[in-house]
mmCIF file of C-alpha atoms and ligand atoms in Angstrom:
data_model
loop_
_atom_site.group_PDB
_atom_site.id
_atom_site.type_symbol
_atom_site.label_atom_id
_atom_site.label_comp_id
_atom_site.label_asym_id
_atom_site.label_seq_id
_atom_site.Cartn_x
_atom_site.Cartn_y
_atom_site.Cartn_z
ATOM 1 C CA UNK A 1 7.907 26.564 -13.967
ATOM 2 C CA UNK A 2 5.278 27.312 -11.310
ATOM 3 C CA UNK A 3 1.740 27.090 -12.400
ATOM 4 C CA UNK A 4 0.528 30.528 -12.548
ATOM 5 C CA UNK A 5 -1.464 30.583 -9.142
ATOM 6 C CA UNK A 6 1.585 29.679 -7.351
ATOM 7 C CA UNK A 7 2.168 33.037 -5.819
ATOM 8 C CA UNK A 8 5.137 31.711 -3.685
ATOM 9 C CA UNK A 9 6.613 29.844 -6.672
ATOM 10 C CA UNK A 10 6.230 32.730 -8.804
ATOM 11 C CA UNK A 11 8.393 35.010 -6.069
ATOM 12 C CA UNK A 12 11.094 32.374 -5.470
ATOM 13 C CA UNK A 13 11.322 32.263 -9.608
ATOM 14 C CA UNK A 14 11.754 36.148 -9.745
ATOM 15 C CA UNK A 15 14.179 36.102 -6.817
ATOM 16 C CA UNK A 16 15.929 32.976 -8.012
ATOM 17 C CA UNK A 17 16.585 35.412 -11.183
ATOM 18 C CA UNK A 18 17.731 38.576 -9.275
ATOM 19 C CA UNK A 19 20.104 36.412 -7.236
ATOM 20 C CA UNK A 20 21.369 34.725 -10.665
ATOM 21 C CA UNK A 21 22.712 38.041 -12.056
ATOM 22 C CA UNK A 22 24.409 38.867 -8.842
ATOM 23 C CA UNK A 23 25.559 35.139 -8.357
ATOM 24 C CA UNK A 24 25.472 33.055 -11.751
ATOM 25 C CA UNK A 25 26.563 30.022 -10.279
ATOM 26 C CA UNK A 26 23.794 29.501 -8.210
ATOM 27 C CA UNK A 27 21.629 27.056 -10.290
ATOM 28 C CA UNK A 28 18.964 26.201 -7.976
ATOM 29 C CA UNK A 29 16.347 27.625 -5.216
ATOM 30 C CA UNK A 30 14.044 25.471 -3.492
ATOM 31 C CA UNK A 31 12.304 25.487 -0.313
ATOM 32 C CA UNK A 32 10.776 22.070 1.513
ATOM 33 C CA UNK A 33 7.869 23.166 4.049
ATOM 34 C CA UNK A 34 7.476 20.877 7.267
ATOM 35 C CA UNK A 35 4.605 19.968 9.179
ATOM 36 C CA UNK A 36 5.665 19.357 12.628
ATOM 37 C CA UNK A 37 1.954 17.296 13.372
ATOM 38 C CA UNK A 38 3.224 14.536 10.986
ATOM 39 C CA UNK A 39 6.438 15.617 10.986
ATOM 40 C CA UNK A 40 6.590 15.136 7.550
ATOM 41 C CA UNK A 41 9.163 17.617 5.081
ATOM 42 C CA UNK A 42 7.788 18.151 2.085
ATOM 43 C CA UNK A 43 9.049 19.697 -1.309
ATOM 44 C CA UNK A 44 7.122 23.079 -1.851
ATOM 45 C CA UNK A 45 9.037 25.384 -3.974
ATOM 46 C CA UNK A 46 11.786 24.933 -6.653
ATOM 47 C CA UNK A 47 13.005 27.203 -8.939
ATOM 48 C CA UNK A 48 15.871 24.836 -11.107
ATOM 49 C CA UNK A 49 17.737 25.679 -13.775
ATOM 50 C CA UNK A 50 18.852 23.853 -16.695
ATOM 51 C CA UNK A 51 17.981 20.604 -14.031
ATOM 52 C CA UNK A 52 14.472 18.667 -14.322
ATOM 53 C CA UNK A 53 13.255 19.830 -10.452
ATOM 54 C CA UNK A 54 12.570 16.980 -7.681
ATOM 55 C CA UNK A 55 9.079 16.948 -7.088
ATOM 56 C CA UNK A 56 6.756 15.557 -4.827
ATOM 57 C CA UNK A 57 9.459 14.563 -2.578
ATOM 58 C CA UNK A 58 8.079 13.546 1.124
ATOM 59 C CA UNK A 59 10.131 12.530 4.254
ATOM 60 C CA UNK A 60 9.798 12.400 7.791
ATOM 61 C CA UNK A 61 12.431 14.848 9.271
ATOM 62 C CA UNK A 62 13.160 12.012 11.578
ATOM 63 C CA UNK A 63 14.480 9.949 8.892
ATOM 64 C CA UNK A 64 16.690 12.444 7.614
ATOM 65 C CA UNK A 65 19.173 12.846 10.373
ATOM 66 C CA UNK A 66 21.699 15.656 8.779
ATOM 67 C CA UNK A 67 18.793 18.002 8.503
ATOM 68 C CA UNK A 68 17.260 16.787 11.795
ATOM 69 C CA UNK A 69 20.350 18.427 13.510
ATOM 70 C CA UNK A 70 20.265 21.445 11.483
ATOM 71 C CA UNK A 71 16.862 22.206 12.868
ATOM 72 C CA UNK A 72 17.688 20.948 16.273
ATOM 73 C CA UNK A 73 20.662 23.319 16.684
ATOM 74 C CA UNK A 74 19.133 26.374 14.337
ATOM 75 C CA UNK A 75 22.385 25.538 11.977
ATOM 76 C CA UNK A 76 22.750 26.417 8.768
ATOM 77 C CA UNK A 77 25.112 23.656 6.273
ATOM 78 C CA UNK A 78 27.387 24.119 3.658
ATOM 79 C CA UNK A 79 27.892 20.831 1.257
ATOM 80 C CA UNK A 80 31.605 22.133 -0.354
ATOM 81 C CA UNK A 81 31.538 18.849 -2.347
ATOM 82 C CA UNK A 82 28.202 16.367 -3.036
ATOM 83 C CA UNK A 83 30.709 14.134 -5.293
ATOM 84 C CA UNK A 84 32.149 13.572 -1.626
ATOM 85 C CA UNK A 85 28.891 12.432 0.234
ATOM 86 C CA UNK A 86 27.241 10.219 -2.974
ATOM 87 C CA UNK A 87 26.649 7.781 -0.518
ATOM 88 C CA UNK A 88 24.081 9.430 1.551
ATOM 89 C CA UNK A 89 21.105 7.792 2.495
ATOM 90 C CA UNK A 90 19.093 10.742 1.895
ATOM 91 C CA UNK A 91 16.574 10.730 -1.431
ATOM 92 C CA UNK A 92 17.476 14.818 -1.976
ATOM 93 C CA UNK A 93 20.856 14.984 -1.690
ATOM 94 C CA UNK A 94 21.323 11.248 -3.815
ATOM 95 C CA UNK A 95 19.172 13.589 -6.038
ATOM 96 C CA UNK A 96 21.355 16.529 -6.014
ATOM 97 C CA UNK A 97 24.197 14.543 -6.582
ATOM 98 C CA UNK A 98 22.787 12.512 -9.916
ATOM 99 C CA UNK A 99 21.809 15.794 -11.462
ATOM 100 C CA UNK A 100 24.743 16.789 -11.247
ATOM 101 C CA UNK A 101 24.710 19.606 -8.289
ATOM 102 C CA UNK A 102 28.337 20.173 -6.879
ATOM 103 C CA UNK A 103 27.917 22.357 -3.755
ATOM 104 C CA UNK A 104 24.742 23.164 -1.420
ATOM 105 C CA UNK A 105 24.007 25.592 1.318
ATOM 106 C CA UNK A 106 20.931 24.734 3.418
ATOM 107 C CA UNK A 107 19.217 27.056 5.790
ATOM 108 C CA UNK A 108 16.628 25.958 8.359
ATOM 109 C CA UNK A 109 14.078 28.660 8.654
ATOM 110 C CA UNK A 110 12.174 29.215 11.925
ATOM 111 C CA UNK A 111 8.520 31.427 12.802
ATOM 112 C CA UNK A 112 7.928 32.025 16.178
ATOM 113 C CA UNK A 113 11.112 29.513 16.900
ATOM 114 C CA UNK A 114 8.945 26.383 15.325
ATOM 115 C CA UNK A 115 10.832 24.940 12.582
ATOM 116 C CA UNK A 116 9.090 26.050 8.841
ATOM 117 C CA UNK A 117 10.856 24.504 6.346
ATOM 118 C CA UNK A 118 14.210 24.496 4.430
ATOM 119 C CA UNK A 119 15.677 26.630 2.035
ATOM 120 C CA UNK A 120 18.223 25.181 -0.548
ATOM 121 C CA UNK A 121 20.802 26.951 -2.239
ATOM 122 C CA UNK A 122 22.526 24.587 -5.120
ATOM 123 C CA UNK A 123 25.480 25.500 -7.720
ATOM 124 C CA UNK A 124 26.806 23.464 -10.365
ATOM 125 C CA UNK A 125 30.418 23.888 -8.895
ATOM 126 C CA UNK A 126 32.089 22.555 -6.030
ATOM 127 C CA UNK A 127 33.256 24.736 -2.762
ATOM 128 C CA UNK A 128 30.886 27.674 -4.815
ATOM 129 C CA UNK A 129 29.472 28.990 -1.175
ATOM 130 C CA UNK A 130 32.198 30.823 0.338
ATOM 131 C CA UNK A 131 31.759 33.257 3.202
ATOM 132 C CA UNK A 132 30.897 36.548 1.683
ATOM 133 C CA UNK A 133 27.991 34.373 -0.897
ATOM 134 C CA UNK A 134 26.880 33.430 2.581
ATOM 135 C CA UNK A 135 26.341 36.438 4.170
ATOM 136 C CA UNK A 136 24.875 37.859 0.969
ATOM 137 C CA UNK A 137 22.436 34.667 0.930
ATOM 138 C CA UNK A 138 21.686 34.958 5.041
ATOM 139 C CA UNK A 139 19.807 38.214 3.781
ATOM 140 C CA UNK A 140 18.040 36.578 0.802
ATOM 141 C CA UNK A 141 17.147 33.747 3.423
ATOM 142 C CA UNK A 142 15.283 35.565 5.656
ATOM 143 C CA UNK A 143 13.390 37.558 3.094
ATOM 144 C CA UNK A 144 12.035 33.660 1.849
ATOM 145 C CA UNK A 145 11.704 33.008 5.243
ATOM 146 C CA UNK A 146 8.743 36.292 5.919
ATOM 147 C CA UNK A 147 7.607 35.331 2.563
ATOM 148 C CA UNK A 148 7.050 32.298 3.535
ATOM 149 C CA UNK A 149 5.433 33.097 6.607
ATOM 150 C CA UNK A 150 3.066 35.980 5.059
ATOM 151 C CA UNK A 151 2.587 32.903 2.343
ATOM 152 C CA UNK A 152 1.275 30.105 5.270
ATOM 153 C CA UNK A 153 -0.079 31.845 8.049
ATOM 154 C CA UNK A 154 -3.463 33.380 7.162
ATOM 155 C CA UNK A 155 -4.060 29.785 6.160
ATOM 156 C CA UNK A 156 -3.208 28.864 9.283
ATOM 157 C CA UNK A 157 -5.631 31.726 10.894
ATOM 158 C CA UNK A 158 -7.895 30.293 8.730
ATOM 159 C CA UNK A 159 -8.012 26.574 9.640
ATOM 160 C CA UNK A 160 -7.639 27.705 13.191
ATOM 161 C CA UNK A 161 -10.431 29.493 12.620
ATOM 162 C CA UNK A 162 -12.644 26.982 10.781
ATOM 163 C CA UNK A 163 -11.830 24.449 13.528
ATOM 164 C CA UNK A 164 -12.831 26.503 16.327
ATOM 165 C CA UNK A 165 -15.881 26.308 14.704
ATOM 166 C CA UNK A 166 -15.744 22.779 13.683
ATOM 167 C CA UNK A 167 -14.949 21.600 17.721
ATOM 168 C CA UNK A 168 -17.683 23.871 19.263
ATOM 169 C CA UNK A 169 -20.239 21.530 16.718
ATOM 170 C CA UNK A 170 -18.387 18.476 17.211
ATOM 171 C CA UNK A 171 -20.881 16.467 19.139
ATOM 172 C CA UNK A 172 -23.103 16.805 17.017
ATOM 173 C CA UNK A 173 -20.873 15.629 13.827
ATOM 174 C CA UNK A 174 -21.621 11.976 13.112
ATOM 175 C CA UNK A 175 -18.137 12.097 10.951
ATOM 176 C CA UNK A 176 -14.968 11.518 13.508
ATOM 177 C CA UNK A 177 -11.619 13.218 13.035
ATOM 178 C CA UNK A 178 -10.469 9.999 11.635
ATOM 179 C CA UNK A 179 -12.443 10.112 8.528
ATOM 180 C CA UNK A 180 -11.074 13.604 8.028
ATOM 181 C CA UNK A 181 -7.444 12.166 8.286
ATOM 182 C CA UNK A 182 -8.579 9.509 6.115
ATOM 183 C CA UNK A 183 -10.480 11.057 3.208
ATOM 184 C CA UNK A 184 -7.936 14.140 3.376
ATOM 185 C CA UNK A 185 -4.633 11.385 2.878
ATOM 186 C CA UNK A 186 -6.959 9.502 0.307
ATOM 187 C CA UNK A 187 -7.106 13.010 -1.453
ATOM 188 C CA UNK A 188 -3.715 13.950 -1.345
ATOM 189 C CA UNK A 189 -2.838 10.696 -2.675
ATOM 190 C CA UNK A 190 -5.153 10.959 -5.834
ATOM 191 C CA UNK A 191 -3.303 14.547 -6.219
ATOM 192 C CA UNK A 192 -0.312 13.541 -5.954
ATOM 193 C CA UNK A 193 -0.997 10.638 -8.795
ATOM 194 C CA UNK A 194 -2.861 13.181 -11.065
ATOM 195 C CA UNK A 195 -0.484 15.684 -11.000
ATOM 196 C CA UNK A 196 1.781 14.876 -14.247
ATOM 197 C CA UNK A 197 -1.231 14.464 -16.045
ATOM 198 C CA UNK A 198 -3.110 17.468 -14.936
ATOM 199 C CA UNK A 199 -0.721 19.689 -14.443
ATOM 200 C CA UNK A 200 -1.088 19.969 -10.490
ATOM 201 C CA UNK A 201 1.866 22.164 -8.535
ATOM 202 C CA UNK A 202 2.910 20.781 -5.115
ATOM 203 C CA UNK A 203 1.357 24.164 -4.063
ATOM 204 C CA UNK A 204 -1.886 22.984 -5.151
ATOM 205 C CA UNK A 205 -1.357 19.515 -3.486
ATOM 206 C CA UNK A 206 -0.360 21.098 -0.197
ATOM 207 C CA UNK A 207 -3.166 23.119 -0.028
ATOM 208 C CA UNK A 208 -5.827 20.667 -1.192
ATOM 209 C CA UNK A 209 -4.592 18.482 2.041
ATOM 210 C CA UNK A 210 -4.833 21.361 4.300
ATOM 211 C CA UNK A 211 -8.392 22.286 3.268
ATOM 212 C CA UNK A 212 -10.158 19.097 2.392
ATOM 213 C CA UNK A 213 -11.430 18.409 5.558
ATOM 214 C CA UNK A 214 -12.757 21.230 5.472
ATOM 215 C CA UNK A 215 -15.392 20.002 2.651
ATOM 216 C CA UNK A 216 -18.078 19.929 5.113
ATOM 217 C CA UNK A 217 -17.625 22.921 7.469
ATOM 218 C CA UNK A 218 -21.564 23.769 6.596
ATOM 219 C CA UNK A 219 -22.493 20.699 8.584
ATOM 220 C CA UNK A 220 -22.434 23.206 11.663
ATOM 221 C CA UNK A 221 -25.577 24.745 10.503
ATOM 222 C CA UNK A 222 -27.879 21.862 9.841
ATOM 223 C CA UNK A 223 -30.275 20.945 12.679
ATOM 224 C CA UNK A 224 -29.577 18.070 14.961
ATOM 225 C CA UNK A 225 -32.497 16.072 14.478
ATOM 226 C CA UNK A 226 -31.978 16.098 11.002
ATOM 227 C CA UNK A 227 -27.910 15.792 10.826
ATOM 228 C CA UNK A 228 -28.290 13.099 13.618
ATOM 229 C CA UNK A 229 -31.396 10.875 12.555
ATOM 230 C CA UNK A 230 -31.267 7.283 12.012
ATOM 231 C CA UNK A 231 -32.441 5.721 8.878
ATOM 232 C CA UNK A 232 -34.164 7.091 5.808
ATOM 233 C CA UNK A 233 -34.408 10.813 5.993
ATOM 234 C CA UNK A 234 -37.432 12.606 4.187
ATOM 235 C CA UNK A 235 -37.533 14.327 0.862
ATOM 236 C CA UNK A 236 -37.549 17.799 3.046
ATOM 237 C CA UNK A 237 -35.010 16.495 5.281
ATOM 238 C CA UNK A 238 -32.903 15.440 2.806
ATOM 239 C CA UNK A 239 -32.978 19.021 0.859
ATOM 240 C CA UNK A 240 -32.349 20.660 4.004
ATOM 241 C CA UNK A 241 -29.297 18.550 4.314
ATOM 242 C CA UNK A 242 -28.336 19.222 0.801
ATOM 243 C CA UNK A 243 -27.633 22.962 2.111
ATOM 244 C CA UNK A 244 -24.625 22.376 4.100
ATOM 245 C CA UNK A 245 -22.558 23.039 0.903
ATOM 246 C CA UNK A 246 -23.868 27.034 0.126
ATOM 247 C CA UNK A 247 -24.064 27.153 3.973
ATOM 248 C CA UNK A 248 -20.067 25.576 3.789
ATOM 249 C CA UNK A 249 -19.186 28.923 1.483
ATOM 250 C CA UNK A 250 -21.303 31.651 3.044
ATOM 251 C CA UNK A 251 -19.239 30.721 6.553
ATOM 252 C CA UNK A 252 -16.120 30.794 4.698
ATOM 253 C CA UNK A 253 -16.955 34.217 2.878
ATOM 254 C CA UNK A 254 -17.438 35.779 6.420
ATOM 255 C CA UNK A 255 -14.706 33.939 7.891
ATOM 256 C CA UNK A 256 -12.635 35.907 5.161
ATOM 257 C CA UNK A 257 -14.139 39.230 5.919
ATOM 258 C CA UNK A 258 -14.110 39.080 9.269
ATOM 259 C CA UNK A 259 -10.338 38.287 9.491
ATOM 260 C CA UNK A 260 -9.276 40.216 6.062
ATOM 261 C CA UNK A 261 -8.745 37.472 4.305
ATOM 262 C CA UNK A 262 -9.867 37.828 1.686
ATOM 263 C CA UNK A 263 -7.335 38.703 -0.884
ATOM 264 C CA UNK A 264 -5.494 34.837 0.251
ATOM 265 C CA UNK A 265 -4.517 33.171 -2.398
ATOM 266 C CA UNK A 266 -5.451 29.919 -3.383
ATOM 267 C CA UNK A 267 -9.011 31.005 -1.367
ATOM 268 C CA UNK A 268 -10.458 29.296 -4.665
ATOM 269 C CA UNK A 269 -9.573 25.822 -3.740
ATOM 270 C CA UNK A 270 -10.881 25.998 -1.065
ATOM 271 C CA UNK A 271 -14.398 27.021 -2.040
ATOM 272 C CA UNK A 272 -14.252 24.518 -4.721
ATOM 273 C CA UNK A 273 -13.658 21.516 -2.728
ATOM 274 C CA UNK A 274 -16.390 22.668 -0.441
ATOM 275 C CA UNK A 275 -19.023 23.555 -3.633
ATOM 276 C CA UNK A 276 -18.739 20.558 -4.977
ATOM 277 C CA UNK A 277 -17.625 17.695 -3.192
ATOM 278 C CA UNK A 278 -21.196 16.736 -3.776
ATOM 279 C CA UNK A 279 -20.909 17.128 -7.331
ATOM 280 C CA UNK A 280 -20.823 13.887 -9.442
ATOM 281 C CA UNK A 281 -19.510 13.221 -12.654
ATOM 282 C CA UNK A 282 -22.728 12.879 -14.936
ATOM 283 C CA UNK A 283 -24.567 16.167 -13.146
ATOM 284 C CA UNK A 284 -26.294 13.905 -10.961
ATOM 285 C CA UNK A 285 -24.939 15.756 -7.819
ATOM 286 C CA UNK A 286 -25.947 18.881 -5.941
ATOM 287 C CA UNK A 287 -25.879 22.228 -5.755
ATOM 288 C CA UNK A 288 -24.779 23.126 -8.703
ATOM 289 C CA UNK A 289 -25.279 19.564 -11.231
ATOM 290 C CA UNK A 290 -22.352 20.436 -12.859
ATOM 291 C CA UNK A 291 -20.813 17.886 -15.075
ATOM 292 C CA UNK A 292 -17.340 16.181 -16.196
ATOM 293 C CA UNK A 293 -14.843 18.417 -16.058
ATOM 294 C CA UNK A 294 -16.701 21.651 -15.435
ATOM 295 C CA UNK A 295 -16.004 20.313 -11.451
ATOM 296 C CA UNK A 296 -12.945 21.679 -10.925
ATOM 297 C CA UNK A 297 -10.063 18.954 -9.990
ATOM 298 C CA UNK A 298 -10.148 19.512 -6.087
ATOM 299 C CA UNK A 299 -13.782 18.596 -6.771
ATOM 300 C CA UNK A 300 -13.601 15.463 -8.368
ATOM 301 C CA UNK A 301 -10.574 14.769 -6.289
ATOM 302 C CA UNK A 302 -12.276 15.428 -3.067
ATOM 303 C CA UNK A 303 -15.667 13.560 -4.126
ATOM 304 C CA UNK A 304 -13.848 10.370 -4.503
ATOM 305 C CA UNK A 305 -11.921 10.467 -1.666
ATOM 306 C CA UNK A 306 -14.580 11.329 0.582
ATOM 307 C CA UNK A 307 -17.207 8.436 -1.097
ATOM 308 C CA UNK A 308 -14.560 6.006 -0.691
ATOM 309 C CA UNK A 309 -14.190 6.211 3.566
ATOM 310 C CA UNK A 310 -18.156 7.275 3.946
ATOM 311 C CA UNK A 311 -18.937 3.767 2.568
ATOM 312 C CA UNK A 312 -16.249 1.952 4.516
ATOM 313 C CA UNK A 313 -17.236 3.166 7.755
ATOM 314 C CA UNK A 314 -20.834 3.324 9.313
ATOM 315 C CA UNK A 315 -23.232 6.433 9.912
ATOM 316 C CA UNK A 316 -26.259 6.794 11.363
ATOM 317 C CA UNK A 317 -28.268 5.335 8.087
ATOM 318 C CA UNK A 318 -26.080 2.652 7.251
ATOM 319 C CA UNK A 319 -23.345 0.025 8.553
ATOM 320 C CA UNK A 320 -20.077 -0.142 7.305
ATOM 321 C CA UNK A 321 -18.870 -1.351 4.210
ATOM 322 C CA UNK A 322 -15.467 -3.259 3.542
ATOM 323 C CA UNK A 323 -12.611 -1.334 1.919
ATOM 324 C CA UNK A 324 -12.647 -3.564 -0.694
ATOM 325 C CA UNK A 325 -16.826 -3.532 -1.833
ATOM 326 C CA UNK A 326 -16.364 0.066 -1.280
ATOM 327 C CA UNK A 327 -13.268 0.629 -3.197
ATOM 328 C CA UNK A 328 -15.190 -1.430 -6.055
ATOM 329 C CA UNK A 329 -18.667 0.620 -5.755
ATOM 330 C CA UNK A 330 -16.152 3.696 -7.005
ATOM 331 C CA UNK A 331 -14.698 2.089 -9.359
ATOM 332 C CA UNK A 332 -17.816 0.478 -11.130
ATOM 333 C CA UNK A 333 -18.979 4.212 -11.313
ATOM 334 C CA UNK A 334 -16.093 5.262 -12.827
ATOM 335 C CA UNK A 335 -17.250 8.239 -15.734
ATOM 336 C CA UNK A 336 -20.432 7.959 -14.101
ATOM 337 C CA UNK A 337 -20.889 9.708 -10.781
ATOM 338 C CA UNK A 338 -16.658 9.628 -10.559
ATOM 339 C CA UNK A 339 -13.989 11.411 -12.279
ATOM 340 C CA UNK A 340 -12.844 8.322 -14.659
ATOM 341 C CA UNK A 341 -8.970 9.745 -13.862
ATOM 342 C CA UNK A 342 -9.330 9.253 -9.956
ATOM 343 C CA UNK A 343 -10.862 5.932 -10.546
ATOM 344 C CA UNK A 344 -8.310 4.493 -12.498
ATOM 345 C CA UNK A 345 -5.436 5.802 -10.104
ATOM 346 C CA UNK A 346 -7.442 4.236 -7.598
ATOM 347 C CA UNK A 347 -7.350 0.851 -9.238
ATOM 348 C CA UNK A 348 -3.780 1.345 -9.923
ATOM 349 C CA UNK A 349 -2.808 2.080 -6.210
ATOM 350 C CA UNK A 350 -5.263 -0.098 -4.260
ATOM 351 C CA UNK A 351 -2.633 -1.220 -1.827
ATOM 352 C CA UNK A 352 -1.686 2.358 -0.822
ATOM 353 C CA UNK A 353 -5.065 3.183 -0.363
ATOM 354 C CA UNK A 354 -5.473 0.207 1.672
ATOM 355 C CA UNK A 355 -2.397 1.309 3.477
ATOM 356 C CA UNK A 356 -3.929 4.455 4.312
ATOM 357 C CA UNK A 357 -7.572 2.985 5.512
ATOM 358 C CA UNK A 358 -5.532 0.488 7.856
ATOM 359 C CA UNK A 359 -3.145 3.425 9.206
ATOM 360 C CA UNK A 360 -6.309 5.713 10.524
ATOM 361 C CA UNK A 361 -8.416 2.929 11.240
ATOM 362 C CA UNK A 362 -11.177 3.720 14.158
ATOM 363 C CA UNK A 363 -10.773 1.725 17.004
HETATM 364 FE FE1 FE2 B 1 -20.827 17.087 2.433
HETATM 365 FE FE1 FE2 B 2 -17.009 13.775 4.614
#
């Protein structure tokens, strides 16, 4: 079941129902979102019935070369029998096939001609998708198709937005692209560890890695002198500094206004991983000294994440740590200025962190 906030989960549910009383055989709805950047395909959507839903599933398109060449030639794929194609290298369809999926339709869907996503029809029968079910699903397709687009681009407006913003600054930002890569895959990670146990939605995970590196958007008001000095600031400096975060949310509140906005959902994770990625565990942090798990998740998430590369790479006040002395300063403050959760994922996954920290490495 989609969490509650997951507006497009919660429509491809209710459709996934209206489609079931028409069609009953049609067991399962899904849509994978892809990032043509990383070119990465990621699971986004699933509505599955009487099946336990593949989640968190992550490929590059590249890798998968049946849907490569759906996308390449805008072609849509019927599957009459999976029983027939066990063998397939791909994770999804090896997937489909152990729980037990017969037949599969798969649509490619396109805004402004770039390649979105996927959509996934499944039924428990074989040779279930016959011509008239596909022209009755071609409509349902492209209704998931603007709902997916309504769904994705005002965050895209919004980013595009925020970066404007971000590049006009950017000489004056001590903090390179790379550790926004970085701290934003580090985050991502630690969401995508956390999520049986806190209940995260690969909505929320998607989102959390388009936004985080966004945490310090605020940055753009804070005075040169003071964002760029050397060494120790002063206590004055140091509060004026400490305003980036409420300056972070009033620039996202008028972003919002100013391109009507407003209303777009999951807005609040957003604003929470810029209010208080400064936050620490025992109330030590800033603005608000909030404590344990009055941070919200993205928080605590984002905190980590972005402590961990700040250490291992220099700024103006201090060198650079190694991934490993910073890796253990986190850990050794585990349930004191860092979620205790994040901390022990981190200790559980050091080599994919470390895999990550070598990948974006500055050069
Ligand atoms: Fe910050
Ligand atoms: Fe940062």
């Amino acid at each position: 079941m989609p969490a509650e906030k997951d507006i497009l989960g919660a429509k491809i549910l209710s459709l996934h129902s209206e489609l079931m009383c028409a069609f009953p055989g049609l067991s399962r709805l899904a849509i994978a979102i892809y990032d043509k950047e990383s070119d990465l395909l990621k699971t986004f959507a699933d509505s599955t019935v009487d099946h336990s839903p593949i989640r968190y599933y992550c490929a590059k398109l590249s890798a998968v070369p049946s849907l490569q060449s759906l996308a390449d030639n805008h072609q849509t794929r019927v599957i009459e029998d999976l029983e027939n194609i066990r063998d397939s290298l791909s994770p999804h369809t090896q997937w489909l096939a152990h729980e037990g999926f017969r037949s599969s339709y798969t649509v490619p869907m396109y805004g402004h001609d770039h390649l979105i996503g996927f959509l996934f029809f499944d039924a428990d029968r074989p040779k279930y998708f016959d011509e008239l079910l596909i022209q009755s699903l071609n409509i349902y397709a492209e209704l998931v198709t603007s709902l997916l687009i309504n769904e994705l681009s005002p965050i895209f407006t919004l980013r595009g937005a925020l970066n404007t913003a971000r590049n006009l600054t950017h000489h004056r930002d001590n903090e390179t692209a790379l550790h926004l890569t970085r701290m934003s895959h580090y985050s991502h990670l630690l969401a995508q560890k956390l999520s049986a146990q806190h209940d995260l939605s690969e909505e929320f995970i998607e989102y959390l890695l388009q936004y985080s590196p966004l945490h310090d958007i605020g940055k753009i008001g804070i005075p040169d002198d003071i964002l760029l000095k050397p060494g120790r600031l002063t206590e004055d400096e140091y509060a004026t500094i400490k305003t980036h975060v409420d300056i972070g949310l009033d620039i996202i509140d008028s972003i919002l206004r100013e391109f009507e906005l407003v209303s777009l959902s999951h807005i609040d994770i957003l604003k929470n991983i810029i209010g208080c990625h400064h936050e620490r565990y025992d109330g030590s942090g800033y603005p608000k000294k909030l404590k344990g798990e009055d941070i919200p998740i993205e928080g605590r998430i984002v905190a980590t994440a972005d402590v961990l590369d700040a250490l291992s790479h220099p700024r103006p006040y201090k060198k650079a740590w190694s991934f490993d002395d910073s890796f253990c300063y986190i850990t050794d403050n585990s349930g004191i200025l860092f979620d205790p959760d994040c901390c022990s994922i981190l200790q559980e996954n050091i080599e994919e962190f470390r895999r990550i920290y070598e990948t974006f490495k500055e050069v």
